[in-house]
Coordinates of C-alpha atoms and ligand atoms in Angstrom, one line a residue:
Chain A
M1 CA 86.5 105.6 50.2
K2 CA 84.8 105.4 53.5
Q3 CA 84.6 108.7 55.3
P4 CA 86.1 108.6 58.8
L5 CA 83.9 109.5 61.7
V6 CA 86.8 111.4 63.4
R7 CA 89.6 113.0 61.4
F8 CA 92.6 114.9 62.9
T9 CA 94.7 116.8 60.4
N10 CA 98.0 118.1 61.6
V11 CA 96.6 119.0 65.0
S12 CA 98.7 120.8 67.5
F13 CA 97.5 122.1 70.8
T14 CA 99.2 124.4 73.4
Y15 CA 97.9 125.0 76.9
A16 CA 98.2 128.6 78.0
R17 CA 99.8 128.5 81.4
A18 CA 99.4 130.8 84.4
Q19 CA 102.0 133.4 85.4
G20 CA 103.2 134.1 81.9
R21 CA 105.4 131.0 81.9
G22 CA 104.7 130.4 78.2
G23 CA 102.6 127.6 76.9
W24 CA 102.8 123.8 77.0
Q25 CA 102.5 122.0 73.8
A26 CA 100.5 118.9 74.6
L27 CA 99.7 117.8 71.0
R28 CA 102.2 117.9 68.2
D29 CA 101.1 117.5 64.6
V30 CA 98.7 114.6 65.2
N31 CA 97.1 112.9 62.3
L32 CA 94.4 110.3 63.0
E33 CA 91.4 108.7 61.4
V34 CA 88.8 106.7 63.4
F35 CA 86.2 104.9 61.4
E36 CA 82.6 104.1 62.4
H37 CA 82.3 100.9 64.5
E38 CA 86.0 100.8 65.4
F39 CA 87.2 100.1 68.9
V40 CA 90.4 102.1 69.3
A41 CA 92.5 101.9 72.5
V42 CA 94.9 104.6 73.5
L43 CA 98.0 104.0 75.6
G44 CA 100.7 106.4 76.7
R45 CA 102.7 107.5 79.8
N46 CA 101.4 110.1 82.2
G47 CA 101.4 113.5 80.5
S48 CA 101.8 112.2 77.0
G49 CA 98.6 113.9 75.7
K50 CA 95.9 111.3 75.8
S51 CA 93.3 113.3 77.7
T52 CA 94.1 116.3 75.6
L53 CA 93.5 114.2 72.5
A54 CA 90.3 112.9 73.9
K55 CA 88.9 116.4 74.7
H56 CA 89.5 117.4 71.1
V57 CA 87.1 114.7 69.9
N58 CA 84.0 116.3 71.5
A59 CA 85.2 119.9 71.2
L60 CA 86.0 120.4 74.9
L61 CA 89.3 121.7 73.4
T62 CA 89.9 123.0 69.9
P63 CA 93.3 122.8 68.0
T64 CA 95.8 125.7 68.2
S65 CA 96.6 124.7 64.7
G66 CA 95.3 122.0 62.3
Q67 CA 91.7 120.7 62.1
V68 CA 89.5 118.1 63.8
L69 CA 86.4 116.9 61.9
V70 CA 83.7 114.8 63.6
A71 CA 81.3 113.4 61.1
G72 CA 82.5 116.1 58.7
L73 CA 81.8 118.9 61.2
D74 CA 84.8 121.2 62.1
T75 CA 85.1 121.3 65.9
S76 CA 86.5 124.9 65.7
V77 CA 83.2 126.2 64.4
P78 CA 81.2 127.2 67.4
E79 CA 77.8 126.5 65.7
N80 CA 78.9 122.8 65.3
V81 CA 79.7 122.2 69.0
W82 CA 76.1 121.3 70.0
E83 CA 75.7 118.7 67.3
I84 CA 79.2 117.3 67.9
R85 CA 78.5 116.7 71.6
Q86 CA 75.4 114.7 70.6
K87 CA 77.5 112.5 68.4
V88 CA 80.4 112.1 70.9
G89 CA 80.0 111.4 74.6
M90 CA 82.7 111.3 77.2
V91 CA 83.2 109.2 80.3
F92 CA 85.8 110.2 82.9
Q93 CA 87.8 108.4 85.5
N94 CA 86.1 109.2 88.8
P95 CA 82.6 107.7 89.0
D96 CA 81.6 109.9 91.9
N97 CA 81.9 113.2 89.9
Q98 CA 79.7 112.2 87.0
L99 CA 76.3 111.4 88.6
V100 CA 74.1 114.3 89.8
A101 CA 70.5 113.1 90.1
T102 CA 68.8 111.4 93.0
T103 CA 67.9 108.3 91.1
V104 CA 69.7 106.3 88.4
E105 CA 66.7 106.9 86.0
E106 CA 66.8 110.7 86.4
D107 CA 70.5 110.7 85.9
V108 CA 70.2 108.9 82.6
A109 CA 67.3 111.1 81.5
F110 CA 69.4 114.3 82.0
G111 CA 71.0 114.3 78.6
P112 CA 67.9 113.7 76.5
E113 CA 66.0 116.2 78.6
N114 CA 68.5 118.8 77.7
L115 CA 68.0 118.0 74.0
G116 CA 64.3 118.9 74.5
I117 CA 63.2 115.4 73.6
P118 CA 59.5 114.6 74.4
P119 CA 58.9 112.7 77.7
A120 CA 57.6 109.5 76.2
E121 CA 60.6 109.2 74.0
I122 CA 62.9 110.0 76.9
Q123 CA 61.4 107.1 78.9
R124 CA 62.0 104.8 76.0
R125 CA 65.6 105.8 75.6
V126 CA 66.3 105.6 79.3
T127 CA 65.0 102.1 79.4
E128 CA 67.0 101.1 76.4
A129 CA 70.2 102.7 77.7
L130 CA 69.9 101.0 81.1
E131 CA 69.2 97.7 79.5
A132 CA 72.2 98.1 77.2
V133 CA 74.5 98.5 80.3
G134 CA 72.7 95.9 82.3
M135 CA 71.5 98.3 85.0
L136 CA 67.7 98.3 84.3
Q137 CA 66.9 96.8 87.7
Y138 CA 68.6 99.7 89.4
R139 CA 66.6 102.4 87.7
L140 CA 65.0 103.7 91.0
H141 CA 68.2 103.4 93.1
P142 CA 70.1 106.5 94.4
P143 CA 73.4 106.5 92.3
H144 CA 75.7 107.2 95.3
R145 CA 74.8 103.8 96.8
L146 CA 76.1 101.9 93.8
S147 CA 79.5 100.2 93.4
G148 CA 82.1 102.0 91.3
G149 CA 81.5 99.7 88.3
Q150 CA 77.8 100.2 88.5
K151 CA 78.3 104.0 88.7
Q152 CA 80.4 103.9 85.6
R153 CA 77.8 101.9 83.8
V154 CA 75.2 104.4 84.7
A155 CA 77.5 107.2 83.4
I156 CA 77.8 105.2 80.2
A157 CA 74.0 104.8 80.0
G158 CA 73.7 108.6 80.3
I159 CA 75.6 108.9 77.1
V160 CA 74.0 106.0 75.3
S161 CA 70.6 107.7 75.9
M162 CA 71.8 110.5 73.6
R163 CA 72.3 108.0 70.8
P164 CA 75.9 108.9 70.1
K165 CA 78.0 107.6 67.3
C166 CA 81.1 107.5 69.5
I167 CA 82.0 107.2 73.1
V168 CA 85.3 108.5 74.4
L169 CA 86.3 106.9 77.7
D170 CA 89.2 108.5 79.6
E171 CA 90.5 105.8 82.1
P172 CA 87.0 104.7 83.0
T173 CA 88.3 101.7 85.0
A174 CA 91.2 103.4 86.9
M175 CA 89.2 103.6 90.2
L176 CA 87.4 100.2 90.0
D177 CA 87.8 96.8 91.6
P178 CA 88.4 93.8 89.3
A179 CA 84.7 93.0 89.1
G180 CA 83.9 96.6 88.3
R181 CA 86.6 96.7 85.6
R182 CA 85.2 93.6 84.0
E183 CA 81.6 94.9 84.0
V184 CA 82.7 98.2 82.3
M185 CA 84.9 96.4 79.7
E186 CA 82.2 93.9 78.8
T187 CA 79.7 96.8 78.6
I188 CA 81.7 98.9 76.2
H189 CA 82.6 95.9 74.0
R190 CA 78.9 95.0 73.8
L191 CA 77.9 98.5 72.9
N192 CA 80.6 98.5 70.2
K193 CA 79.6 95.1 68.7
E194 CA 75.8 95.2 69.2
E195 CA 75.0 98.9 68.9
G196 CA 77.8 99.7 66.5
I197 CA 79.0 102.5 68.7
T198 CA 82.6 103.7 67.9
V199 CA 84.8 103.5 71.0
L200 CA 87.9 105.4 71.9
H201 CA 89.2 103.9 75.2
I202 CA 92.1 105.4 77.1
T203 CA 93.7 103.1 79.7
H204 CA 96.9 102.3 81.7
H205 CA 95.9 98.6 81.9
M206 CA 97.6 96.7 79.2
D207 CA 95.1 93.8 79.4
E208 CA 92.2 96.1 78.6
V209 CA 93.7 96.7 75.2
I210 CA 93.6 93.1 74.0
G211 CA 90.1 93.2 72.5
A212 CA 90.6 96.5 70.6
D213 CA 90.7 96.6 66.8
R214 CA 93.5 99.1 66.9
V215 CA 95.9 100.5 69.5
L216 CA 97.5 104.0 69.4
V217 CA 100.5 104.7 71.6
M218 CA 101.2 108.4 72.4
D219 CA 104.4 110.0 73.7
Q220 CA 105.2 113.7 74.1
G221 CA 102.1 114.8 72.2
R222 CA 102.6 112.5 69.2
I223 CA 101.2 109.2 68.1
V224 CA 104.4 107.1 68.0
L225 CA 103.1 103.6 67.5
E226 CA 99.9 102.2 66.0
G227 CA 98.7 98.7 65.2
T228 CA 96.6 95.7 66.3
P229 CA 97.1 94.6 69.9
R230 CA 99.3 91.7 68.8
E231 CA 101.5 94.0 66.7
V232 CA 101.9 96.6 69.4
F233 CA 102.6 94.1 72.2
S234 CA 105.2 92.4 70.1
Q235 CA 107.3 95.6 70.7
G236 CA 108.0 94.9 74.3
E237 CA 111.2 96.8 74.4
L238 CA 109.9 99.9 72.8
L239 CA 106.8 99.9 75.0
R240 CA 109.0 99.8 78.1
E241 CA 111.1 102.7 76.8
L242 CA 107.8 104.6 76.5
H243 CA 107.0 103.8 80.2
L244 CA 104.5 101.2 79.2
D245 CA 104.4 97.4 79.4
V246 CA 103.0 94.2 77.9
P247 CA 100.3 92.0 79.6
Q248 CA 101.8 89.6 82.2
I249 CA 101.0 86.6 80.0
T250 CA 102.7 88.1 76.9
D251 CA 105.8 88.8 79.1
L252 CA 105.8 85.2 80.3
A253 CA 105.5 83.9 76.7
Q254 CA 108.4 86.0 75.6
R255 CA 110.5 84.8 78.6
L256 CA 109.6 81.1 77.8
A257 CA 110.5 81.6 74.2
S258 CA 113.9 82.9 75.2
R259 CA 114.4 79.8 77.4
G260 CA 113.8 77.5 74.4
V261 CA 110.2 76.7 74.9
S262 CA 108.4 76.5 71.6
I263 CA 105.7 79.1 71.9
P264 CA 104.6 82.0 69.6
S265 CA 105.6 85.4 70.8
G266 CA 102.2 87.1 70.3
I267 CA 100.3 85.3 73.1
L268 CA 97.9 87.7 74.8
T269 CA 95.7 85.7 77.1
V270 CA 95.7 82.8 79.6
N271 CA 93.6 80.7 77.3
E272 CA 96.0 81.1 74.4
M273 CA 98.9 80.2 76.6
V274 CA 97.1 77.0 77.9
M275 CA 96.3 76.0 74.4
H276 CA 99.9 76.2 73.3
L277 CA 101.4 74.5 76.3
C278 CA 98.8 71.7 76.6
P279 CA 97.7 71.2 73.0
S280 CA 96.5 67.6 73.5
D281 CA 92.7 68.5 73.7
Chain B
M1 CA 104.7 101.7 115.3
S2 CA 102.1 99.1 115.8
I3 CA 98.4 99.4 115.2
R4 CA 95.7 97.4 117.1
L5 CA 92.0 97.3 116.6
E6 CA 89.8 95.5 119.1
N7 CA 86.1 94.7 118.2
V8 CA 85.8 97.8 116.1
S9 CA 82.4 98.5 114.5
F10 CA 81.7 101.6 112.5
R11 CA 78.4 103.1 111.3
Y12 CA 78.2 106.0 108.9
L13 CA 75.3 108.4 109.5
E14 CA 74.5 106.7 112.8
D15 CA 70.8 107.0 113.9
T16 CA 69.6 108.2 110.6
P17 CA 67.6 106.3 108.0
M18 CA 70.8 106.3 105.9
E19 CA 72.8 104.5 108.5
T20 CA 75.4 102.1 106.9
E21 CA 77.3 99.5 108.8
A22 CA 80.8 99.8 107.3
L23 CA 82.8 97.8 109.8
L24 CA 81.6 94.9 111.9
D25 CA 83.5 93.7 114.9
V26 CA 87.0 93.9 113.4
T27 CA 89.9 92.8 115.5
L28 CA 93.4 92.9 114.1
E29 CA 96.9 93.9 114.8
I30 CA 99.6 95.3 112.5
A31 CA 103.1 95.0 114.0
D32 CA 105.8 97.5 113.6
G33 CA 107.6 97.2 110.3
E34 CA 105.1 95.0 108.5
F35 CA 104.1 95.5 104.9
V36 CA 100.4 94.7 104.7
G37 CA 98.1 94.6 101.6
I38 CA 94.4 95.1 101.9
I39 CA 92.1 94.0 99.1
G40 CA 88.3 93.6 98.8
P41 CA 85.4 94.5 96.5
T42 CA 84.1 98.1 96.4
G43 CA 82.2 99.0 99.5
S44 CA 83.7 96.2 101.6
G45 CA 85.1 98.8 104.1
K46 CA 88.8 99.1 103.1
S47 CA 88.8 102.9 103.1
T48 CA 86.8 103.0 106.3
L49 CA 89.2 100.6 108.0
I50 CA 92.4 102.5 107.2
Q51 CA 90.9 105.8 108.4
H52 CA 90.7 104.2 111.8
F53 CA 94.5 103.7 111.7
N54 CA 95.2 107.4 112.2
G55 CA 92.0 108.6 114.0
L56 CA 90.4 110.2 111.0
L57 CA 87.4 108.1 111.9
L58 CA 86.8 106.9 115.5
P59 CA 84.9 103.6 116.0
S60 CA 81.2 103.5 116.8
S61 CA 82.2 100.8 119.2
G62 CA 85.5 99.1 120.1
K63 CA 89.0 100.4 120.6
V64 CA 92.0 101.5 118.5
W65 CA 95.6 101.7 119.7
V66 CA 98.4 103.3 117.7
D67 CA 101.9 102.8 119.3
G68 CA 100.1 101.9 122.5
V69 CA 98.1 105.1 122.6
D70 CA 94.3 104.7 122.8
L71 CA 92.8 106.8 120.0
T72 CA 89.3 106.6 121.4
H73 CA 90.4 108.2 124.7
K74 CA 89.2 111.8 124.8
D75 CA 92.6 113.3 125.8
T76 CA 94.5 111.8 122.9
Q77 CA 96.2 114.3 120.6
L78 CA 95.2 113.0 117.2
R79 CA 97.2 115.7 115.4
Q80 CA 100.5 114.1 116.6
I81 CA 99.3 110.7 115.6
R82 CA 98.5 112.0 112.1
Q83 CA 102.0 113.3 111.6
K84 CA 103.4 109.9 112.2
V85 CA 100.8 107.9 110.3
G86 CA 100.8 109.4 106.8
M87 CA 97.9 108.7 104.6
V88 CA 97.6 108.9 100.8
F89 CA 93.9 109.1 100.1
Q90 CA 92.0 107.3 97.4
Y91 CA 91.6 110.5 95.3
P92 CA 94.7 112.4 96.5
E93 CA 94.5 114.9 93.7
H94 CA 91.4 116.3 95.3
Q95 CA 93.5 117.5 98.1
L96 CA 95.9 119.6 96.0
F97 CA 95.6 123.2 97.0
G98 CA 99.0 125.0 96.6
E99 CA 99.7 127.6 94.0
T100 CA 102.9 125.8 93.2
V101 CA 104.1 122.2 93.5
L102 CA 106.7 123.4 96.0
E103 CA 104.1 125.0 98.2
D104 CA 101.9 122.0 98.0
V105 CA 104.4 119.3 98.7
G106 CA 106.1 121.4 101.3
F107 CA 102.9 122.1 103.3
G108 CA 103.3 119.2 105.7
P109 CA 107.0 119.7 106.6
R110 CA 106.4 123.5 106.9
N111 CA 103.5 122.8 109.3
M112 CA 105.8 120.6 111.4
G113 CA 107.9 123.7 112.0
L114 CA 111.0 122.7 109.9
A115 CA 113.4 125.3 108.6
E116 CA 112.8 126.4 105.0
E117 CA 116.0 124.8 103.8
E118 CA 115.0 121.5 105.3
V119 CA 111.5 121.9 103.8
V120 CA 112.9 122.4 100.3
E121 CA 115.3 119.5 100.7
R122 CA 112.5 117.2 101.7
V123 CA 110.4 118.4 98.8
R124 CA 113.2 117.7 96.4
R125 CA 113.6 114.2 97.8
A126 CA 109.9 113.4 97.9
L127 CA 109.5 114.5 94.2
A128 CA 112.4 112.3 93.2
Y129 CA 110.8 109.4 95.0
V130 CA 107.7 109.7 92.8
G131 CA 109.7 110.3 89.6
L132 CA 109.1 114.0 89.2
D133 CA 111.8 116.6 88.4
F134 CA 112.1 119.3 91.1
A135 CA 113.6 122.0 88.9
E136 CA 111.0 121.5 86.2
L137 CA 108.0 121.4 88.4
K138 CA 108.6 123.3 91.6
D139 CA 107.1 126.6 90.4
Q140 CA 104.3 125.1 88.4
S141 CA 100.6 125.0 89.5
P142 CA 99.6 121.5 90.5
F143 CA 96.3 122.1 88.7
E144 CA 97.9 122.4 85.4
L145 CA 99.3 118.8 85.4
S146 CA 98.0 115.7 83.9
G147 CA 96.0 113.2 86.0
G148 CA 99.0 111.0 86.7
Q149 CA 101.3 113.9 87.5
K150 CA 98.8 115.3 90.0
R151 CA 98.7 111.9 91.8
R152 CA 102.5 111.8 92.0
V153 CA 102.5 115.3 93.6
A154 CA 99.9 114.2 96.1
I155 CA 101.9 111.1 97.1
A156 CA 105.0 113.3 97.4
G157 CA 103.2 115.5 99.8
V158 CA 102.8 112.6 102.3
L159 CA 106.3 111.2 101.7
A160 CA 107.7 114.6 102.5
M161 CA 106.4 114.3 106.1
E162 CA 108.6 111.1 106.5
P163 CA 106.0 109.2 108.5
S164 CA 106.7 106.1 110.5
V165 CA 103.5 104.4 109.1
L166 CA 102.6 104.9 105.5
I167 CA 99.0 104.1 104.4
L168 CA 98.2 104.2 100.7
D169 CA 94.6 103.9 99.5
E170 CA 94.9 102.7 95.8
P171 CA 97.9 104.9 95.2
T172 CA 98.7 103.7 91.7
A173 CA 95.3 104.2 90.0
G174 CA 95.9 106.3 86.9
L175 CA 99.6 105.9 86.9
D176 CA 101.4 104.5 83.8
P177 CA 103.0 101.1 84.2
K178 CA 106.5 102.5 84.7
G179 CA 105.3 105.0 87.2
R180 CA 103.4 102.3 89.1
E181 CA 106.4 100.1 89.3
E182 CA 108.8 102.9 90.3
I183 CA 106.6 104.3 93.1
L184 CA 105.9 100.8 94.5
D185 CA 109.6 100.0 94.4
E186 CA 110.4 103.3 96.2
I187 CA 107.9 102.4 98.9
C188 CA 109.5 98.9 99.2
T189 CA 112.8 100.6 99.7
L190 CA 111.5 102.9 102.4
H191 CA 110.0 99.9 104.1
R192 CA 113.2 97.9 103.9
E193 CA 115.7 100.6 104.6
R194 CA 113.9 102.8 107.1
G195 CA 111.7 100.0 108.6
I196 CA 108.5 102.0 108.2
T197 CA 105.2 100.1 108.4
V198 CA 103.4 100.1 105.0
I199 CA 99.7 99.5 104.5
L200 CA 98.7 99.3 100.9
V201 CA 95.0 99.2 99.7
T202 CA 94.9 98.1 96.1
H203 CA 92.7 96.5 93.4
S204 CA 95.8 95.0 91.7
M205 CA 96.3 91.3 92.7
E206 CA 99.6 91.4 90.7
D207 CA 100.9 94.2 92.9
V208 CA 100.1 92.7 96.3
A209 CA 101.3 89.3 95.1
R210 CA 104.7 90.8 94.3
L211 CA 105.1 93.1 97.3
V212 CA 103.4 92.4 100.6
D213 CA 104.3 90.0 103.5
R214 CA 100.7 89.8 104.6
L215 CA 97.4 90.2 102.9
I216 CA 94.0 91.1 104.5
V217 CA 90.8 90.5 102.5
M218 CA 87.8 92.5 103.4
D219 CA 84.2 91.5 102.7
R220 CA 81.1 93.4 103.8
G221 CA 82.8 95.1 106.8
R222 CA 84.6 92.0 108.1
V223 CA 88.0 90.5 107.7
A224 CA 87.4 87.5 105.4
L225 CA 91.0 86.2 105.0
D226 CA 94.3 87.2 106.6
G227 CA 97.5 85.5 105.7
T228 CA 100.6 85.5 103.5
P229 CA 99.8 86.1 99.8
V230 CA 100.5 82.4 99.0
E231 CA 98.0 81.4 101.7
V232 CA 95.3 83.9 100.6
F233 CA 95.7 83.1 96.8
R234 CA 95.1 79.4 97.6
Q235 CA 91.5 80.4 98.4
A236 CA 90.7 80.8 94.8
E237 CA 87.0 80.0 95.3
T238 CA 86.5 82.5 98.1
L239 CA 88.3 85.2 96.1
K240 CA 86.2 84.5 93.0
E241 CA 83.0 84.8 95.0
L242 CA 84.1 88.2 96.1
G243 CA 84.8 89.1 92.5
L244 CA 88.5 89.5 93.1
G245 CA 90.2 86.6 91.3
L246 CA 93.9 85.7 91.2
P247 CA 97.0 87.2 89.7
Q248 CA 97.1 86.3 86.0
V249 CA 100.1 84.0 86.3
T250 CA 98.6 82.2 89.3
E251 CA 95.4 81.6 87.3
L252 CA 97.5 80.3 84.5
M253 CA 99.1 77.8 86.8
H254 CA 95.7 76.5 88.0
E255 CA 94.6 76.1 84.4
L256 CA 97.8 74.2 83.4
K257 CA 97.5 71.9 86.4
A258 CA 93.9 71.2 85.5
K259 CA 95.2 70.1 82.1
G260 CA 97.6 67.7 83.7
M261 CA 100.8 69.7 83.7
A262 CA 102.9 69.0 86.8
V263 CA 103.2 72.6 88.0
D264 CA 103.0 74.1 91.5
T265 CA 100.1 76.5 91.8
D266 CA 101.6 78.6 94.6
V267 CA 103.2 80.9 91.9
L268 CA 102.7 84.6 92.3
T269 CA 105.1 86.3 89.9
V270 CA 106.1 86.0 86.2
E271 CA 109.6 85.0 87.2
A272 CA 108.4 82.1 89.3
A273 CA 105.9 81.0 86.6
E274 CA 108.7 81.0 84.0
E275 CA 110.8 78.7 86.3
E276 CA 107.9 76.4 87.1
I277 CA 106.9 75.9 83.4
V278 CA 110.5 75.3 82.2
K279 CA 110.9 72.7 85.0
A280 CA 107.6 71.0 84.2
L281 CA 108.3 70.8 80.5
G282 CA 111.8 69.6 81.2
G283 CA 110.3 66.8 83.2
Q284 CA 108.0 65.7 80.4
R285 CA 110.7 65.4 77.8
Ligands
LIG1 N1 95.0 122.5 82.2 C1 96.2 122.4 81.8 N2 97.0 123.5 81.8 C2 98.3 123.5 81.4 N3 98.9 122.3 81.0 C3 98.2 121.2 81.0 C4 96.8 121.2 81.4 N4 96.4 119.9 81.4 C5 97.4 119.1 80.9 N5 98.5 119.9 80.7 C6 99.8 119.4 80.3 O1 99.7 118.8 79.0 C7 100.4 117.6 78.8 C8 99.4 116.5 78.4 O2 98.5 116.3 79.4 P1 97.3 115.2 79.3 O3 96.4 115.5 80.4 O4 96.7 115.2 77.9 O5 98.1 113.9 79.6 P2 97.6 112.3 79.7 O6 98.3 111.6 78.6 O7 96.1 112.3 79.7 O8 98.3 111.9 81.1 P3 97.7 110.9 82.3 O9 98.0 109.5 81.9 O10 98.5 111.4 83.4 O11 96.2 111.2 82.4 C9 101.1 117.4 80.2 O12 102.4 117.7 80.1 C10 100.3 118.3 81.2 O13 101.2 118.8 82.2
LIG2 N1 81.0 109.1 103.8 C1 80.2 108.1 103.8 N2 78.9 108.2 104.2 C2 78.1 107.2 104.2 N3 78.4 105.9 103.9 C3 79.6 105.7 103.5 C4 80.6 106.7 103.4 N4 81.8 106.2 103.0 C5 81.6 104.9 102.8 N5 80.3 104.5 103.1 C6 79.7 103.2 103.0 O1 80.5 102.3 103.9 C7 80.7 101.1 103.3 C8 82.2 100.8 103.2 O2 82.8 101.8 102.2 P1 84.3 102.0 102.0 O3 85.0 101.9 103.3 O4 84.4 103.2 101.2 O5 84.7 100.7 101.1 P2 85.9 100.4 100.1 O6 87.0 101.4 100.4 O7 86.2 99.0 100.4 O8 85.3 100.5 98.7 C9 79.9 101.1 102.0 O9 78.7 100.5 102.2 C10 79.8 102.6 101.6 O10 78.7 102.9 100.8
LIG3 MG1 94.7 111.8 81.3
LIG4 MG1 87.9 102.8 99.1

């Protein structure tokens, strides 16, 4: 059997809270396997445990009980952390907090420099990484002058330059305009398909889930639903109970079906809808 | 309260090599009780524009009046204006500071000199508006909340001041779909029942399409379009050039029409799309 890249076994996690008010259990007995090259999307209401789960993948947090293995390495063993962080990079929500250097190029070089990689090799990796996110022509620009979507692509390049096996993105598009969101989504799909990088993508935008191989839905610290986007979005009622939703087009298709229009229920995109309603050509 | 800008230009870092022209000769008026949406690509000047509405930024040239008061006049008390024009910033969670949620949300009302009982009552109401439980959270540190919970607390802090004008800069980023809908519905209710003026900056075409009476589109420091959502979303080409696009259902109607289906493209909501398609199909049979 193929070995998963990431394996959670009965993972629970409790945040210690200030002022002796006891802890808060943010993960409850989570079991999960993510395989190499997979694109996994994670949905869940505010406070359901998504960010806590994500932080366990690169050992920013370690389980209170249970075990997380990344490429066979136990995240609870301190000697493993360095190696795990090279295999798993994280991108966060706010593009302004992640870039530190005065040029795009220096920012992307930061990670490999920390690994003690020789300068010629760093140059090569920086070029490759910026190329991979479509930002090579901006290599000498100051990061703070870029648009939100461009900043996030530079943050992603900073991780790609470490040659990771997996990127975990925690709501990377939440602050972006529609064009920025599209840029980032296209970039991570390309990295997944062409570079084979495993992606764990957390989002509140239902339409960003459509291209994923698998969707996990979290609620109260547990994974409560799992499947392909089509399978998950066919459960409109359950999703709404979990404070989530289906894409607008899926909602429309379900409404049309209930009005007697012959249309399959699993429609996810405008294109699919047009093809079903105007099948002539 | 009405807001009027006349020939407003604004430059960041004026007279330095980093000078950026963020607003260019903007003239507009927002009437008392309007519900206005502002959209535009990153860097188009949305955040800069709204910070002129309560005097957080003053124009490099031009004039701003709020409720007839000239904000650029040196004797104007900006502090009073800011109590009436409440602003939820783009990253409101950065402004959390209280040791407890109660202290944080109660800060504004307390500062207005209200009695403690009234402060607590307002906090209770404001937390309910944003879907948070007073009893569960009041004594908790705002820093120990999830991203979306922090954002709700920050929005509650502004609602607790009960402003006459409410400005929200991308308030729903990071909220789950139910939270997004609930908070926007609450804001609609405030608008409808208390007649407050609401100005909503957002990246969601679906949200503005559903909610606002008037839509302003910013492009490189200027007002590019200004009209009802139906009027603005008819300008599909301009919006596409700005990287903005249409609400998903409106885009669908355009595609269906291009394929020869007899549908009206002025459709902005799922409900309206449903009716339009059922009608068009009925006509075909
Ligand atoms: N630093 C912390 N200290 C204590 N409790 C925390 C801390 N961070 C999060 N929590 C709690 O743990 C639970 C899960 O939080 P988490 O940040 O994982 O949620 P999330 O699914 O990422 O939510 P969101 O969609 O709002 O980002 C929440 O109930 C939250 O209040
Ligand atoms: N604090 C600042 N200092 C310098 N330039 C700024 C600052 N804030 C915004 N700008 C610049 O002003 C322009 C408008 O930005 P902003 O109002 O933030 O746009 P939006 O909110 O539409 O994304 C952009 O060119 C941006 O880079
Ligand atoms: Mg989170
Ligand atoms: Mg802004």
